[in-house]
């Protein structure tokens, strides 16, 4: 038996994944049965339903993540079979676009230096300067001269943020392909020699997305935890989406077929996540996408909680706006996407409701402890028998899968903690998107890891203190009442207290 077959036998991910999905479905069924048989008063019933909905939301997304793991089986997708060597004397033309608005000059200088070093003969680099300040405009002109760039600035009234200036520039381009980099992304010299052949291999391929990787992870704890969150997304979820032809554009480190982008009307200007919305337009028109699962560019992650929260708010609000588009499209044209694409797009577009779900999961134990409202009506033994298999299997597959990509348990915990303390940002973004409040586009600040005043972190501090008091009160009640549900709720309150204690770790600036 060869080594490859030995590895497949020793790989427990498929079995763990199937068991985890079965455990999650079993838990949701048991919770539904218990809820339907319980005799609730009005407020109890409302909280019980909200809790069940929040739990089901988390479990459906964990099932989606598990399915993506099963699709790739811990192996990277082989794009090299799609590789076609290029004639060095007939290279397809490529326009490289970097859109910037009030970005630091040193960041842009570094970016354009690496772009000019890309080893590809038939490329032209466009600097899309969207600055309003005269000082930044002068800096843009100097940078364009220093690096022999085509400087593009708006001649029309301002519209559509980054998508708007890209669309304005699109009208002037004659190149076959368009590559977009964020202002802080530094591509590898072989970026185009690797990616362009993959575009050439399939005329229906509208774009290819490559990963993002932060370089400032060793000097900053926020960036380090953020890149670990990116690892979960890029290491498995994107690969799984690529298998079902549902990979969406992430806005940077991406190549588009110019004719395809024009065919769908350019970048979507109706949302601040123009990349995600434009991907939906591509797939709805029958175009294909590819995820190339090798790091081809390096960038900078947010370095303090203010920058990270601003980035996450923009992503969350924009993504949920696309969810609203997706719902309308489902009713108007249900066959515009395949079932697999619909499933993946709904998972992606609803992910940032996680803040709302997490808020419910935090509030319910506290309400039970303080006001004796049984938002979770179940015998503790039944709860544990139903919940523990799901939790243990899900966590096992999550950690084992990423361990195969050489991440440690500590790394993964840091990423999860940073996401958890962002619950208020996600909740606020979801409400803003659902209510139709216009979200301005903003770049992620390139600050150097400052400490945020704790008065600005009041939601996290309130949750921290309330859960601490709830634990003490639950223990006091249990001594006198001997109610078996109290330890269960006290456990979750203590868990949330520990999670939000990490706010002190993350708010300490650079390492």
Coordinates of C-alpha atoms in Angstrom, one line a residue:
X1 CA 0.0 0.0 0.0
X2 CA 1.5 3.4 -1.0
X3 CA 2.0 6.4 1.3
X4 CA -1.0 8.3 -0.2
X5 CA -3.4 5.4 0.7
X6 CA -1.9 5.2 4.2
X7 CA -2.6 8.9 4.7
X8 CA -6.2 8.6 3.6
X9 CA -6.8 5.7 6.0
X10 CA -5.2 7.7 8.9
X11 CA -7.2 10.8 8.1
X12 CA -10.2 10.9 10.5
X13 CA -11.7 14.1 9.1
X14 CA -14.4 12.4 6.9
X15 CA -15.6 10.2 9.8
X16 CA -15.5 13.0 12.3
X17 CA -17.3 15.4 9.9
X18 CA -20.2 13.0 9.3
X19 CA -20.6 12.3 13.0
X20 CA -20.5 16.0 13.8
X21 CA -23.3 16.7 11.2
X22 CA -25.4 13.9 12.7
X23 CA -24.8 15.2 16.2
X24 CA -25.8 18.7 15.2
X25 CA -29.0 17.6 13.5
X26 CA -29.8 15.3 16.5
X27 CA -29.4 18.2 18.9
X28 CA -31.6 20.6 16.9
X29 CA -34.3 17.9 16.7
X30 CA -34.2 17.2 20.4
X31 CA -34.3 20.9 21.2
X32 CA -37.2 21.4 18.9
X33 CA -39.2 18.6 20.5
X34 CA -38.5 19.9 24.0
X35 CA -39.6 23.4 23.0
X36 CA -42.8 22.1 21.4
X37 CA -43.8 20.2 24.5
X38 CA -42.9 22.9 27.1
X39 CA -45.6 25.0 28.7
X40 CA -44.2 28.5 28.5
X41 CA -45.6 31.8 29.6
X42 CA -45.4 34.6 27.0
X43 CA -42.0 36.0 27.9
X44 CA -40.6 32.5 28.5
X45 CA -41.8 31.3 25.1
X46 CA -40.3 34.3 23.3
X47 CA -36.9 33.8 24.9
X48 CA -37.0 30.0 24.3
X49 CA -37.7 30.5 20.6
X50 CA -35.0 33.1 20.3
X51 CA -32.5 30.8 22.0
X52 CA -33.4 27.9 19.7
X53 CA -33.1 30.1 16.6
X54 CA -29.7 31.3 17.8
X55 CA -28.5 27.8 18.4
X56 CA -29.8 26.5 15.1
X57 CA -28.0 29.4 13.3
X58 CA -24.7 28.5 14.9
X59 CA -25.2 24.8 14.1
X60 CA -26.2 25.4 10.5
X61 CA -23.0 27.4 10.0
X62 CA -20.9 24.7 11.7
X63 CA -22.5 22.1 9.4
X64 CA -21.6 24.3 6.4
X65 CA -18.0 24.6 7.6
X66 CA -17.9 20.8 8.1
X67 CA -19.2 20.2 4.6
X68 CA -16.4 22.4 3.2
X69 CA -13.9 20.4 5.2
X70 CA -15.3 17.2 3.8
X71 CA -15.1 18.6 0.3
X72 CA -11.4 19.1 0.4
X73 CA -10.5 16.3 2.8
X74 CA -7.5 18.2 4.1
X75 CA -5.9 18.4 0.7
X76 CA -5.5 21.5 -1.4
X77 CA -7.4 21.8 -4.7
X78 CA -5.1 20.9 -7.6
X79 CA -5.2 24.0 -9.9
X80 CA -2.0 23.0 -11.6
X81 CA -3.9 20.5 -13.8
X82 CA -5.5 23.6 -15.3
X83 CA -2.2 25.3 -15.9
X84 CA -1.3 26.3 -19.5
X85 CA 2.1 27.6 -20.3
X86 CA 2.2 31.1 -21.9
X87 CA 4.1 32.2 -24.9
X88 CA 6.5 34.8 -23.6
X89 CA 6.2 36.7 -26.8
X90 CA 2.4 36.8 -26.8
X91 CA 1.5 37.5 -23.2
X92 CA -2.1 38.6 -22.6
X93 CA -2.3 42.2 -21.5
X94 CA -3.0 42.9 -17.8
X95 CA -4.0 46.1 -16.1
X96 CA -3.1 46.3 -12.4
X97 CA -5.3 48.6 -10.4
X98 CA -4.6 50.0 -6.9
X99 CA -7.3 52.2 -5.5
X100 CA -6.3 54.4 -2.6
X101 CA -7.9 57.2 -0.6
X102 CA -5.8 59.1 1.9
X103 CA -3.3 56.2 2.4
X104 CA 0.1 56.7 4.0
X105 CA 2.8 57.4 1.4
X106 CA 5.2 54.8 2.8
X107 CA 2.5 52.1 2.4
X108 CA 1.9 53.0 -1.2
X109 CA 5.6 53.3 -2.0
X110 CA 6.1 49.7 -0.8
X111 CA 3.1 48.4 -2.7
X112 CA 4.0 49.9 -6.0
X113 CA 7.6 48.8 -5.6
X114 CA 6.5 45.2 -5.3
X115 CA 4.0 45.5 -8.1
X116 CA 6.7 46.9 -10.5
X117 CA 8.8 43.9 -9.5
X118 CA 6.2 41.5 -10.8
X119 CA 7.9 39.4 -13.5
X120 CA 5.5 39.9 -16.5
X121 CA 6.2 41.8 -19.6
X122 CA 2.8 42.9 -20.8
X123 CA 1.4 44.8 -17.7
X124 CA 0.4 48.4 -17.0
X125 CA -0.1 49.7 -13.5
X126 CA -2.8 52.2 -12.7
X127 CA -2.9 54.2 -9.5
X128 CA -6.6 55.1 -8.8
X129 CA -6.2 58.0 -6.4
X130 CA -9.5 58.9 -4.8
X131 CA -8.2 61.4 -2.4
X132 CA -9.9 64.7 -1.7
X133 CA -7.1 66.4 0.3
X134 CA -4.7 68.4 -1.8
X135 CA -1.7 67.1 0.1
X136 CA -2.6 63.5 -0.8
X137 CA -3.2 64.4 -4.4
X138 CA 0.3 65.9 -4.6
X139 CA 1.7 62.8 -3.0
X140 CA -0.1 60.7 -5.5
X141 CA 1.4 62.6 -8.4
X142 CA 4.9 62.2 -7.0
X143 CA 4.3 58.4 -6.4
X144 CA 3.1 58.0 -10.0
X145 CA 6.2 59.8 -11.3
X146 CA 8.5 57.8 -9.1
X147 CA 7.1 54.4 -10.2
X148 CA 6.0 55.2 -13.8
X149 CA 2.3 54.7 -13.0
X150 CA -0.8 55.7 -14.9
X151 CA -2.5 58.1 -12.4
X152 CA -6.3 58.0 -12.7
X153 CA -8.5 60.4 -10.8
X154 CA -12.2 61.0 -11.0
X155 CA -13.5 63.5 -13.5
X156 CA -17.2 62.8 -12.6
X157 CA -19.1 63.5 -9.4
X158 CA -18.0 61.1 -6.6
X159 CA -20.0 57.8 -6.6
X160 CA -19.7 54.2 -5.5
X161 CA -16.6 54.5 -3.3
X162 CA -13.9 52.0 -4.4
X163 CA -16.3 50.3 -6.9
X164 CA -17.1 53.7 -8.4
X165 CA -13.6 54.7 -9.3
X166 CA -12.8 51.2 -10.5
X167 CA -15.8 51.4 -12.8
X168 CA -14.8 54.8 -14.1
X169 CA -11.3 53.4 -14.9
X170 CA -12.8 50.3 -16.4
X171 CA -14.3 52.4 -19.2
X172 CA -10.8 53.5 -20.3
X173 CA -9.1 50.1 -20.2
X174 CA -8.2 47.9 -23.2
X175 CA -6.3 45.2 -21.4
X176 CA -7.6 41.6 -21.4
X177 CA -7.4 41.1 -17.7
X178 CA -7.7 43.4 -14.6
X179 CA -5.9 42.7 -11.3
X180 CA -6.9 44.6 -8.2
X181 CA -4.8 45.0 -5.1
X182 CA -5.5 46.9 -2.0
X183 CA -3.1 49.7 -1.1
X184 CA -1.3 47.7 1.4
X185 CA -1.0 44.4 -0.5
X186 CA 2.5 43.3 -1.7
X187 CA 2.3 40.7 -4.5
X188 CA 5.0 38.1 -5.2
X189 CA 7.1 38.5 -8.4
X190 CA 5.5 35.4 -10.0
X191 CA 1.9 36.5 -9.3
X192 CA 0.8 37.0 -13.0
X193 CA 2.9 34.1 -14.4
X194 CA 0.9 31.8 -12.1
X195 CA -2.6 33.3 -12.3
X196 CA -2.9 34.4 -15.9
X197 CA -2.5 30.9 -17.3
X198 CA -5.3 29.7 -15.1
X199 CA -7.5 32.4 -16.6
X200 CA -6.4 31.5 -20.1
X201 CA -7.5 27.9 -19.6
X202 CA -11.2 28.7 -19.2
X203 CA -13.0 31.4 -21.2
X204 CA -16.0 31.2 -18.8
X205 CA -13.8 31.9 -15.8
X206 CA -14.7 35.4 -14.7
X207 CA -12.2 35.8 -11.9
X208 CA -9.6 34.0 -9.7
X209 CA -9.3 34.8 -6.0
X210 CA -6.1 34.3 -4.1
X211 CA -5.6 34.4 -0.3
X212 CA -4.7 37.3 1.9
X213 CA -2.0 37.0 4.5
X214 CA -0.9 39.6 7.0
X215 CA 2.8 40.2 7.6
X216 CA 2.6 42.2 10.8
X217 CA 1.5 39.2 12.9
X218 CA 4.7 38.9 14.9
X219 CA 4.6 42.5 16.2
X220 CA 0.9 42.9 16.9
X221 CA -1.6 40.7 18.7
X222 CA -4.7 42.1 16.9
X223 CA -3.2 41.4 13.5
X224 CA -2.0 37.9 14.7
X225 CA -5.5 37.0 15.9
X226 CA -7.1 38.5 12.7
X227 CA -4.8 36.4 10.4
X228 CA -5.9 33.3 12.4
X229 CA -9.5 34.1 11.6
X230 CA -8.4 34.5 8.0
X231 CA -6.8 31.1 8.2
X232 CA -10.2 29.4 9.0
X233 CA -11.7 31.2 6.0
X234 CA -8.9 30.8 3.4
X235 CA -7.6 27.4 4.5
X236 CA -10.8 25.5 4.2
X237 CA -14.0 27.5 3.6
X238 CA -12.7 29.1 0.4
X239 CA -11.3 25.8 -0.9
X240 CA -14.7 24.2 -0.3
X241 CA -16.5 27.0 -2.0
X242 CA -14.2 26.6 -4.9
X243 CA -15.2 23.0 -5.3
X244 CA -18.9 24.0 -5.7
X245 CA -18.0 27.0 -8.0
X246 CA -19.3 29.4 -5.3
X247 CA -16.1 31.2 -4.4
X248 CA -16.6 34.9 -4.2
X249 CA -14.3 37.8 -4.8
X250 CA -12.6 39.2 -1.7
X251 CA -11.7 42.6 -3.2
X252 CA -8.0 42.3 -3.4
X253 CA -5.4 39.9 -4.8
X254 CA -7.9 39.0 -7.5
X255 CA -7.8 38.9 -11.3
X256 CA -10.9 39.6 -13.5
X257 CA -11.6 39.0 -17.2
X258 CA -12.3 42.5 -18.4
X259 CA -15.0 41.4 -20.9
X260 CA -16.8 39.5 -18.1
X261 CA -16.6 42.4 -15.7
X262 CA -18.1 44.7 -18.4
X263 CA -20.8 42.1 -19.2
X264 CA -22.2 42.3 -15.6
X265 CA -22.1 46.1 -15.6
X266 CA -18.9 46.5 -13.6
X267 CA -18.4 46.4 -9.9
X268 CA -21.6 46.6 -7.8
X269 CA -21.8 50.1 -6.3
X270 CA -24.8 49.6 -4.1
X271 CA -22.9 48.2 -1.1
X272 CA -19.6 48.7 0.6
X273 CA -18.8 45.0 0.0
X274 CA -18.7 45.5 -3.8
X275 CA -16.5 42.4 -4.2
X276 CA -19.1 40.0 -2.7
X277 CA -22.0 41.6 -4.6
X278 CA -20.2 41.5 -7.9
X279 CA -19.4 37.9 -7.5
X280 CA -23.2 37.2 -7.2
X281 CA -23.7 38.9 -10.5
X282 CA -21.0 36.8 -12.2
X283 CA -22.4 33.5 -10.9
X284 CA -26.0 34.5 -11.7
X285 CA -24.9 35.0 -15.4
X286 CA -23.3 31.6 -15.6
X287 CA -19.7 32.6 -15.2
X288 CA -17.3 30.5 -13.2
X289 CA -14.7 31.4 -10.5
X290 CA -11.7 29.7 -9.1
X291 CA -9.9 29.9 -5.7
X292 CA -6.2 29.5 -6.0
X293 CA -5.2 28.3 -2.6
X294 CA -1.6 29.6 -2.5
X295 CA -0.5 32.8 -0.9
X296 CA 0.6 35.2 -3.7
X297 CA 0.5 38.5 -1.9
X298 CA 1.1 39.9 1.6
X299 CA -0.6 42.8 3.4
X300 CA -1.1 44.5 6.7
X301 CA -3.7 43.6 9.3
X302 CA -5.5 46.0 11.6
X303 CA -3.3 46.8 14.6
X304 CA -5.7 48.0 17.2
X305 CA -9.3 47.3 18.2
X306 CA -10.6 50.5 16.7
X307 CA -9.2 49.6 13.3
X308 CA -10.3 46.0 13.6
X309 CA -13.9 46.9 14.6
X310 CA -14.1 49.5 11.8
X311 CA -13.0 46.8 9.3
X312 CA -15.5 44.2 10.7
X313 CA -18.4 46.7 10.8
X314 CA -17.9 47.5 7.1
X315 CA -17.6 43.8 6.1
X316 CA -20.6 42.8 8.2
X317 CA -23.0 45.6 7.0
X318 CA -22.1 45.2 3.4
X319 CA -22.4 41.4 3.5
X320 CA -25.9 41.5 5.1
X321 CA -26.9 44.0 2.4
X322 CA -26.0 41.4 -0.1
X323 CA -28.1 38.9 1.8
X324 CA -31.1 41.1 1.2
X325 CA -30.3 41.1 -2.6
X326 CA -30.0 37.3 -2.4
X327 CA -33.4 37.0 -0.9
X328 CA -35.0 39.1 -3.7
X329 CA -33.1 37.1 -6.3
X330 CA -34.3 33.8 -4.9
X331 CA -37.9 34.8 -5.3
X332 CA -37.5 36.4 -8.7
X333 CA -35.1 33.9 -10.3
X334 CA -34.7 30.8 -8.2
X335 CA -32.8 29.0 -11.0
X336 CA -30.1 31.6 -11.5
X337 CA -27.8 29.7 -9.2
X338 CA -27.3 26.0 -8.6
X339 CA -28.4 24.5 -5.3
X340 CA -24.8 24.3 -4.1
X341 CA -24.2 27.9 -5.0
X342 CA -27.4 29.0 -3.2
X343 CA -26.4 27.1 -0.1
X344 CA -22.9 28.7 -0.1
X345 CA -24.1 32.2 -0.8
X346 CA -26.7 32.0 2.0
X347 CA -24.0 30.8 4.4
X348 CA -21.7 33.6 3.4
X349 CA -24.3 36.3 3.4
X350 CA -25.7 35.4 6.8
X351 CA -22.5 34.8 8.6
X352 CA -22.4 38.2 10.3
X353 CA -25.7 37.6 12.0
X354 CA -23.4 35.7 14.4
X355 CA -23.4 38.9 16.5
X356 CA -27.1 38.7 17.0
X357 CA -27.0 35.0 17.7
X358 CA -24.2 35.4 20.2
X359 CA -26.0 38.2 22.0
X360 CA -29.0 35.9 22.5
X361 CA -26.8 33.1 23.7
X362 CA -25.2 35.4 26.3
X363 CA -28.4 37.0 27.5
X364 CA -30.5 33.9 28.1
X365 CA -28.3 32.4 30.9
X366 CA -28.1 35.7 32.7
X367 CA -31.9 36.2 32.5
X368 CA -32.5 32.8 34.0
X369 CA -30.0 33.4 36.8
X370 CA -31.5 36.7 37.8
X371 CA -35.2 36.4 37.0
X372 CA -35.8 32.7 37.0
X373 CA -37.2 32.8 33.4
X374 CA -36.6 29.3 32.1
X375 CA -35.5 30.3 28.6
X376 CA -34.0 26.8 28.3
X377 CA -36.5 24.2 29.5
X378 CA -34.8 20.9 29.7
X379 CA -33.6 18.4 32.3
X380 CA -29.8 19.1 32.7
X381 CA -29.0 15.4 32.0
X382 CA -31.0 15.5 28.7
X383 CA -29.3 18.8 27.8
X384 CA -25.8 17.4 28.4
X385 CA -26.5 14.1 26.5
X386 CA -27.7 16.0 23.5
X387 CA -25.2 18.9 23.6
X388 CA -21.9 17.2 24.5
X389 CA -21.6 14.9 21.4
X390 CA -22.2 17.9 19.1
X391 CA -19.8 20.2 20.9
X392 CA -17.0 17.6 21.3
X393 CA -17.2 16.4 17.7
X394 CA -17.5 19.9 16.2
X395 CA -14.5 21.2 18.2
X396 CA -12.5 18.1 17.3
X397 CA -13.0 18.5 13.6
X398 CA -12.3 22.2 13.8
X399 CA -9.0 21.9 15.7
X400 CA -7.8 18.7 13.9
X401 CA -8.5 20.2 10.5
X402 CA -6.5 23.3 11.2
X403 CA -3.8 21.4 13.0
X404 CA -3.2 19.6 9.7
X405 CA -2.3 23.1 8.4
X406 CA 0.2 23.5 11.2
X407 CA -1.9 25.8 13.5
X408 CA -1.7 25.3 17.3
X409 CA -4.7 25.2 19.6
X410 CA -3.5 28.5 21.1
X411 CA -3.5 30.2 17.7
X412 CA -7.1 29.0 17.0
X413 CA -8.4 30.2 20.4
X414 CA -7.0 33.7 19.8
X415 CA -8.9 34.0 16.6
X416 CA -12.1 32.8 18.2
X417 CA -11.7 35.2 21.1
X418 CA -11.2 38.2 18.9
X419 CA -14.3 37.3 16.9
X420 CA -16.4 36.8 20.1
X421 CA -15.6 40.2 21.6
X422 CA -16.7 41.8 18.3
X423 CA -20.3 40.7 18.9
X424 CA -21.6 44.2 19.5
X425 CA -20.0 45.5 16.2
X426 CA -21.7 42.6 14.3
X427 CA -25.0 43.2 15.9
X428 CA -24.9 47.0 15.2
X429 CA -23.9 46.3 11.6
X430 CA -26.7 43.8 11.1
X431 CA -29.3 46.3 12.5
X432 CA -28.0 49.1 10.3
X433 CA -28.1 46.9 7.2
X434 CA -31.6 45.6 7.9
X435 CA -32.9 49.1 8.5
X436 CA -31.3 50.4 5.3
X437 CA -29.0 52.8 7.0
X438 CA -26.4 53.9 4.6
X439 CA -22.9 52.7 5.5
X440 CA -20.0 54.9 4.3
X441 CA -17.0 53.2 2.8
X442 CA -13.8 53.6 4.9
X443 CA -10.3 52.1 4.6
X444 CA -8.9 50.1 7.5
X445 CA -6.6 52.5 9.5
X446 CA -2.9 51.7 9.3
X447 CA -2.2 52.7 12.9
X448 CA 0.6 51.3 15.0
X449 CA -1.3 49.3 17.6
X450 CA -2.5 51.9 20.1
X451 CA -4.5 51.2 23.3
X452 CA -8.2 52.1 23.1
X453 CA -9.8 53.9 26.1
X454 CA -12.0 51.4 27.9
X455 CA -14.9 53.8 27.9
X456 CA -15.0 53.2 24.1
X457 CA -15.3 49.4 24.8
X458 CA -18.3 49.8 27.1
X459 CA -20.4 47.0 25.5
X460 CA -17.6 44.4 26.2
X461 CA -17.0 45.8 29.7
X462 CA -20.7 45.6 30.6
X463 CA -21.0 42.0 29.4
X464 CA -17.9 41.1 31.4
X465 CA -19.2 42.6 34.6
X466 CA -22.8 41.3 34.3
X467 CA -21.6 37.7 33.7
X468 CA -19.3 37.9 36.7
X469 CA -22.1 39.0 38.9
X470 CA -24.4 36.3 37.4
X471 CA -22.0 33.5 38.3
X472 CA -21.8 34.7 41.9
X473 CA -25.6 34.9 42.1
X474 CA -26.1 31.5 40.5
X475 CA -23.9 29.8 43.0
X476 CA -25.7 31.6 45.8
X477 CA -29.1 30.4 44.5
X478 CA -27.9 26.9 44.0
X479 CA -26.8 26.6 47.6
X480 CA -30.4 27.3 48.7
X481 CA -32.5 26.0 45.8
X482 CA -30.6 23.0 44.5
X483 CA -32.0 23.7 41.0
X484 CA -30.0 21.5 38.5
X485 CA -30.5 24.1 35.8
X486 CA -28.5 26.7 37.7
X487 CA -25.0 25.0 37.2
X488 CA -25.7 24.8 33.5
X489 CA -26.5 28.5 33.2
X490 CA -23.7 29.4 35.6
X491 CA -21.3 27.5 33.4
X492 CA -22.2 29.5 30.3
X493 CA -22.1 32.8 32.2
X494 CA -18.6 31.9 33.5
X495 CA -17.6 30.9 29.9
X496 CA -18.7 34.3 28.6
X497 CA -16.9 36.0 31.4
X498 CA -13.7 34.3 30.5
X499 CA -14.2 35.1 26.8
X500 CA -14.7 38.8 27.4
X501 CA -11.8 38.9 29.8
X502 CA -9.6 38.6 26.6
X503 CA -10.5 42.3 25.9
X504 CA -7.6 43.2 28.3
X505 CA -5.2 41.0 26.3
X506 CA -6.2 42.5 22.9
X507 CA -6.2 46.1 24.1
X508 CA -2.5 46.2 25.1
X509 CA -1.2 47.5 21.8
X510 CA 1.8 45.9 20.1
X511 CA 3.4 42.8 21.4

